[in-house]
mmCIF file of C-alpha atoms in Angstrom:
data_model
loop_
_atom_site.group_PDB
_atom_site.id
_atom_site.type_symbol
_atom_site.label_atom_id
_atom_site.label_comp_id
_atom_site.label_asym_id
_atom_site.label_seq_id
_atom_site.Cartn_x
_atom_site.Cartn_y
_atom_site.Cartn_z
ATOM 1 C CA MET A 1 -11.077 15.219 3.064
ATOM 2 C CA PHE A 2 -7.938 13.833 4.710
ATOM 3 C CA ASN A 3 -8.382 10.236 3.515
ATOM 4 C CA PHE A 4 -7.006 10.082 -0.006
ATOM 5 C CA SER A 5 -6.788 6.288 -0.243
ATOM 6 C CA ASN A 6 -9.940 5.998 -2.388
ATOM 7 C CA GLN A 7 -8.776 8.710 -4.777
ATOM 8 C CA ILE A 8 -5.309 7.147 -4.987
ATOM 9 C CA GLU A 9 -6.822 3.727 -5.739
ATOM 10 C CA ASN A 10 -9.009 5.230 -8.491
ATOM 11 C CA VAL A 11 -6.070 7.060 -10.072
ATOM 12 C CA LYS A 12 -3.884 3.970 -9.780
ATOM 13 C CA SER A 13 -6.456 1.710 -11.469
ATOM 14 C CA ALA A 14 -6.996 4.276 -14.235
ATOM 15 C CA LEU A 15 -3.237 4.560 -14.822
ATOM 16 C CA ILE A 16 -2.836 0.785 -14.894
ATOM 17 C CA GLY A 17 -5.616 0.510 -17.463
ATOM 18 C CA LEU A 18 -4.082 3.261 -19.579
ATOM 19 C CA VAL A 19 -0.594 1.744 -19.421
ATOM 20 C CA LEU A 20 -1.897 -1.691 -20.361
ATOM 21 C CA LEU A 21 -3.861 -0.201 -23.226
ATOM 22 C CA LEU A 22 -0.845 1.699 -24.541
ATOM 23 C CA ALA A 23 1.406 -1.333 -24.116
ATOM 24 C CA THR A 24 -1.012 -3.432 -26.152
ATOM 25 C CA ALA A 25 -1.108 -0.862 -28.912
ATOM 26 C CA ILE A 26 2.682 -0.391 -29.022
ATOM 27 C CA ILE A 27 3.485 -4.096 -28.966
ATOM 28 C CA GLY A 28 0.978 -4.723 -31.704
ATOM 29 C CA LEU A 29 2.353 -1.900 -33.815
ATOM 30 C CA ILE A 30 5.976 -2.949 -33.446
ATOM 31 C CA TRP A 31 5.834 -6.714 -33.926
ATOM 32 C CA ILE A 32 2.915 -7.210 -36.268
ATOM 33 C CA SER A 33 2.633 -4.009 -38.278
ATOM 34 C CA ILE A 34 5.233 -4.756 -40.933
ATOM 35 C CA GLY A 35 3.832 -8.167 -41.813
ATOM 36 C CA LEU A 36 0.230 -7.037 -41.672
ATOM 37 C CA PHE A 37 0.953 -3.958 -43.753
ATOM 38 C CA THR A 38 2.505 -6.024 -46.498
ATOM 39 C CA LEU A 39 -0.353 -8.520 -46.397
ATOM 40 C CA ALA A 40 -3.018 -5.790 -46.362
ATOM 41 C CA VAL A 41 -1.441 -3.971 -49.301
ATOM 42 C CA ARG A 42 -1.303 -7.193 -51.332
ATOM 43 C CA LEU A 43 -4.879 -8.216 -50.523
ATOM 44 C CA LEU A 44 -6.726 -4.878 -50.395
ATOM 45 C CA GLY A 45 -4.567 -2.523 -52.409
ATOM 46 C CA ASP A 46 -2.584 0.614 -51.647
ATOM 47 C CA LEU A 47 -5.546 2.602 -50.243
ATOM 48 C CA TRP A 48 -7.726 0.123 -48.332
ATOM 49 C CA GLY A 49 -4.894 -1.976 -46.907
ATOM 50 C CA PRO A 50 -3.488 0.708 -44.569
ATOM 51 C CA LEU A 51 -7.013 1.829 -43.591
ATOM 52 C CA ALA A 52 -7.997 -1.709 -42.603
ATOM 53 C CA LEU A 53 -4.751 -2.116 -40.703
ATOM 54 C CA GLY A 54 -5.333 1.136 -38.796
ATOM 55 C CA GLY A 55 -8.841 -0.018 -37.895
ATOM 56 C CA LEU A 56 -7.418 -3.287 -36.629
ATOM 57 C CA PHE A 57 -4.986 -1.446 -34.381
ATOM 58 C CA LEU A 58 -7.776 0.757 -33.006
ATOM 59 C CA LEU A 59 -9.867 -2.304 -32.124
ATOM 60 C CA PRO A 60 -8.416 -2.679 -28.540
ATOM 61 C CA ILE A 61 -9.318 0.940 -27.809
ATOM 62 C CA VAL A 62 -12.870 0.395 -29.062
ATOM 63 C CA ILE A 63 -13.170 -2.744 -26.914
ATOM 64 C CA TYR A 64 -11.845 -0.866 -23.859
ATOM 65 C CA LEU A 65 -14.324 1.991 -24.355
ATOM 66 C CA GLY A 66 -17.145 -0.523 -24.855
ATOM 67 C CA ILE A 67 -16.317 -2.277 -21.595
ATOM 68 C CA LYS A 68 -16.051 1.070 -19.819
ATOM 69 C CA ALA A 69 -19.555 2.029 -21.004
ATOM 70 C CA LEU A 70 -21.193 -1.165 -19.671
ATOM 71 C CA PRO A 71 -23.801 -0.777 -16.917
ATOM 72 C CA HIS A 72 -21.740 -2.423 -14.159
ATOM 73 C CA ASN A 73 -19.364 0.562 -14.165
ATOM 74 C CA ARG A 74 -22.317 2.908 -13.774
ATOM 75 C CA GLU A 75 -23.465 0.912 -10.754
ATOM 76 C CA LYS A 76 -20.000 1.179 -9.203
ATOM 77 C CA ARG A 77 -19.976 4.926 -9.763
ATOM 78 C CA ARG A 78 -23.472 5.286 -8.342
ATOM 79 C CA GLN A 79 -22.543 3.229 -5.266
ATOM 80 C CA SER A 80 -19.373 5.261 -4.709
ATOM 81 C CA LEU A 81 -21.400 8.489 -4.917
ATOM 82 C CA ILE A 82 -23.902 7.102 -2.400
ATOM 83 C CA ASP A 83 -21.066 6.060 -0.051
ATOM 84 C CA GLU A 84 -19.466 9.480 -0.359
ATOM 85 C CA ALA A 85 -22.753 11.250 0.381
ATOM 86 C CA PHE A 86 -23.332 8.984 3.396
ATOM 87 C CA SER A 87 -19.854 9.661 4.767
ATOM 88 C CA LYS A 88 -20.442 13.410 4.467
ATOM 89 C CA SER A 89 -23.766 13.242 6.299
ATOM 90 C CA THR A 90 -23.989 13.596 10.070
ATOM 91 C CA VAL A 91 -24.963 9.985 10.682
ATOM 92 C CA GLY A 92 -22.310 8.707 8.280
ATOM 93 C CA SER A 93 -19.584 10.814 9.862
ATOM 94 C CA ILE A 94 -20.407 9.615 13.366
ATOM 95 C CA SER A 95 -20.729 6.024 12.139
ATOM 96 C CA ASN A 96 -17.325 6.143 10.408
ATOM 97 C CA LEU A 97 -15.806 7.722 13.493
ATOM 98 C CA ILE A 98 -17.106 5.002 15.812
ATOM 99 C CA ASP A 99 -16.164 2.215 13.382
ATOM 100 C CA SER A 100 -12.604 3.449 13.046
ATOM 101 C CA LEU A 101 -12.039 3.834 16.792
ATOM 102 C CA SER A 102 -13.931 0.781 18.049
ATOM 103 C CA ALA A 103 -11.037 -1.523 17.100
ATOM 104 C CA THR A 104 -8.561 0.717 18.922
ATOM 105 C CA SER A 105 -10.385 1.456 22.160
ATOM 106 C CA PRO A 106 -14.066 1.436 23.117
ATOM 107 C CA VAL A 107 -13.412 4.279 25.563
ATOM 108 C CA LEU A 108 -11.894 6.448 22.817
ATOM 109 C CA ALA A 109 -14.810 5.552 20.523
ATOM 110 C CA THR A 110 -17.289 6.628 23.212
ATOM 111 C CA VAL A 111 -15.496 9.918 23.896
ATOM 112 C CA ALA A 112 -15.209 10.637 20.170
ATOM 113 C CA ALA A 113 -18.917 9.862 19.691
ATOM 114 C CA ILE A 114 -19.821 12.293 22.481
ATOM 115 C CA VAL A 115 -17.621 15.013 20.969
ATOM 116 C CA ALA A 116 -19.050 14.259 17.507
ATOM 117 C CA GLY A 117 -22.602 14.529 18.894
ATOM 118 C CA PHE A 118 -21.782 17.908 20.364
ATOM 119 C CA MET A 119 -20.199 19.016 17.076
ATOM 120 C CA ALA A 120 -23.238 17.762 15.131
ATOM 121 C CA THR A 121 -25.532 20.006 17.181
ATOM 122 C CA ARG A 122 -23.311 23.087 17.346
ATOM 123 C CA PHE A 123 -20.963 22.963 14.345
ATOM 124 C CA PRO A 124 -22.330 20.474 11.788
ATOM 125 C CA GLN A 125 -20.172 21.835 8.963
ATOM 126 C CA TYR A 126 -16.999 20.696 10.785
ATOM 127 C CA LEU A 127 -18.203 17.164 11.565
ATOM 128 C CA PRO A 128 -16.962 15.447 8.353
ATOM 129 C CA MET A 129 -13.543 17.032 8.823
ATOM 130 C CA PHE A 130 -13.438 15.916 12.476
ATOM 131 C CA SER A 131 -14.463 12.416 11.416
ATOM 132 C CA GLN A 132 -11.652 12.239 8.853
ATOM 133 C CA ILE A 133 -9.099 13.441 11.407
ATOM 134 C CA VAL A 134 -10.200 10.862 13.962
ATOM 135 C CA SER A 135 -10.219 8.110 11.316
ATOM 136 C CA SER A 136 -6.684 8.969 10.257
ATOM 137 C CA LEU A 137 -5.591 8.964 13.909
ATOM 138 C CA ALA A 138 -7.148 5.516 14.356
ATOM 139 C CA GLU A 139 -5.223 4.262 11.313
ATOM 140 C CA GLU A 140 -2.060 5.751 12.808
ATOM 141 C CA PHE A 141 -2.734 3.904 16.082
ATOM 142 C CA LYS A 142 -3.068 0.644 14.147
ATOM 143 C CA LEU A 143 0.182 1.300 12.282
ATOM 144 C CA HIS A 144 1.903 2.114 15.570
ATOM 145 C CA LYS A 145 0.816 -1.262 16.986
ATOM 146 C CA VAL A 146 2.157 -3.020 13.905
ATOM 147 C CA ARG A 147 5.478 -1.170 14.110
ATOM 148 C CA ARG A 148 5.789 -1.999 17.791
ATOM 149 C CA ALA A 149 5.130 -5.690 17.095
ATOM 150 C CA GLU A 150 7.689 -5.679 14.275
ATOM 151 C CA SER A 151 10.227 -4.069 16.602
ATOM 152 C CA LYS A 152 9.638 -6.778 19.219
ATOM 153 C CA VAL A 153 10.118 -9.471 16.575
ATOM 154 C CA ARG A 154 13.380 -7.872 15.415
ATOM 155 C CA LYS A 155 14.666 -7.645 18.990
ATOM 156 C CA ALA A 156 13.700 -11.258 19.707
ATOM 157 C CA ARG A 157 15.393 -12.420 16.496
ATOM 158 C CA ALA A 158 18.576 -10.504 17.350
ATOM 159 C CA GLU A 159 18.567 -11.927 20.879
ATOM 160 C CA TYR A 160 18.073 -15.438 19.537
ATOM 161 C CA GLU A 161 20.934 -15.048 17.072
ATOM 162 C CA ARG A 162 23.186 -13.737 19.846
ATOM 163 C CA SER A 163 22.332 -16.614 22.159
ATOM 164 C CA ALA A 164 22.563 -19.267 19.429
ATOM 165 C CA ASN A 165 25.994 -18.123 18.237
ATOM 166 C CA PRO A 166 27.867 -16.700 21.205
ATOM 167 C CA THR A 167 30.910 -14.745 20.191
ATOM 168 C CA PRO A 168 34.200 -16.251 21.374
ATOM 169 C CA PRO A 169 36.176 -14.075 23.745
ATOM 170 C CA ASP A 170 38.997 -12.140 22.134
ATOM 171 C CA VAL A 171 41.379 -12.533 25.053
ATOM 172 C CA GLU A 172 41.870 -15.456 27.371
ATOM 173 C CA PRO A 173 41.036 -14.757 30.974
ATOM 174 C CA VAL A 174 43.855 -13.416 33.159
ATOM 175 C CA VAL A 175 43.932 -16.556 35.287
ATOM 176 C CA LYS A 176 44.845 -18.760 32.309
ATOM 177 C CA ARG A 177 47.515 -16.402 31.031
ATOM 178 C CA ARG A 178 49.513 -16.402 34.213
ATOM 179 C CA ARG A 179 51.335 -19.570 34.887
ATOM 180 C CA ARG A 180 52.120 -20.846 38.230
ATOM 181 C CA LYS A 181 55.678 -21.563 39.150
ATOM 182 C CA ASN A 182 54.983 -25.274 39.158
ATOM 183 C CA ASP A 183 53.680 -25.232 35.597
ATOM 184 C CA ASP A 184 56.688 -23.402 34.217
ATOM 185 C CA PRO A 185 59.067 -25.924 32.548
ATOM 186 C CA TYR A 186 62.052 -23.520 32.699
ATOM 187 C CA ALA A 187 61.718 -22.743 36.402
ATOM 188 C CA ASP A 188 64.230 -25.497 37.355
ATOM 189 C CA MET A 189 67.107 -23.996 35.483
#
C-alpha cells in the first residue's frame, strides 16, 4: 500500500517500451519513407505501393505485440500476482516485516514481530498496512545510515583538504612587525 516501487518500475518499463517503439516508428518514417515510397510506387503501382509501405512500418508494432503475448510474460504476471497475494496474507506480512527489520536491528525485528502477531490475532485487516509502514521505516533507517556515512566522508575530505593546503596567514604576527631598536637602520641618526 505504501510501497510504490514495484508500480513505479512497471510504469517506467512500460513507458520505456512505448518510447522506444514510437522512436523506431518515427525514425523509420522520417528517414526511409520517401525513398521507400518512390520505390514501392514504381514496383507495385499507385495503390499497392503505399499499402505495402504502411504494412512495413507497422511491422515493429506487430513484433512488439507478438513478444508481449509470449508465455514468459504470462509467467511473470502470474508470479507477481502470487507475490502480491503472499505479501497481503498474514504470514507474508509478518515475513516481510521481519525481513525488512532484521538488517536494521534484531531487537526491533523481534518487537515488530510481537506487535504483528498481536495485530494478526486482533486486527488482521490492518496487518498488511502495518507491515508496509514498518518496511518503509526500515528503508528510511537504511537511507539514514547511508546519509550519515556520506556526511562523514564529506567532513573527512574537507578536513584533509584543509590540512593538506593550509591557508597562509593574512597578517604577519605582531612580534615580527615590531622592530627592535637594534634592528632599525635609522636609529643612529
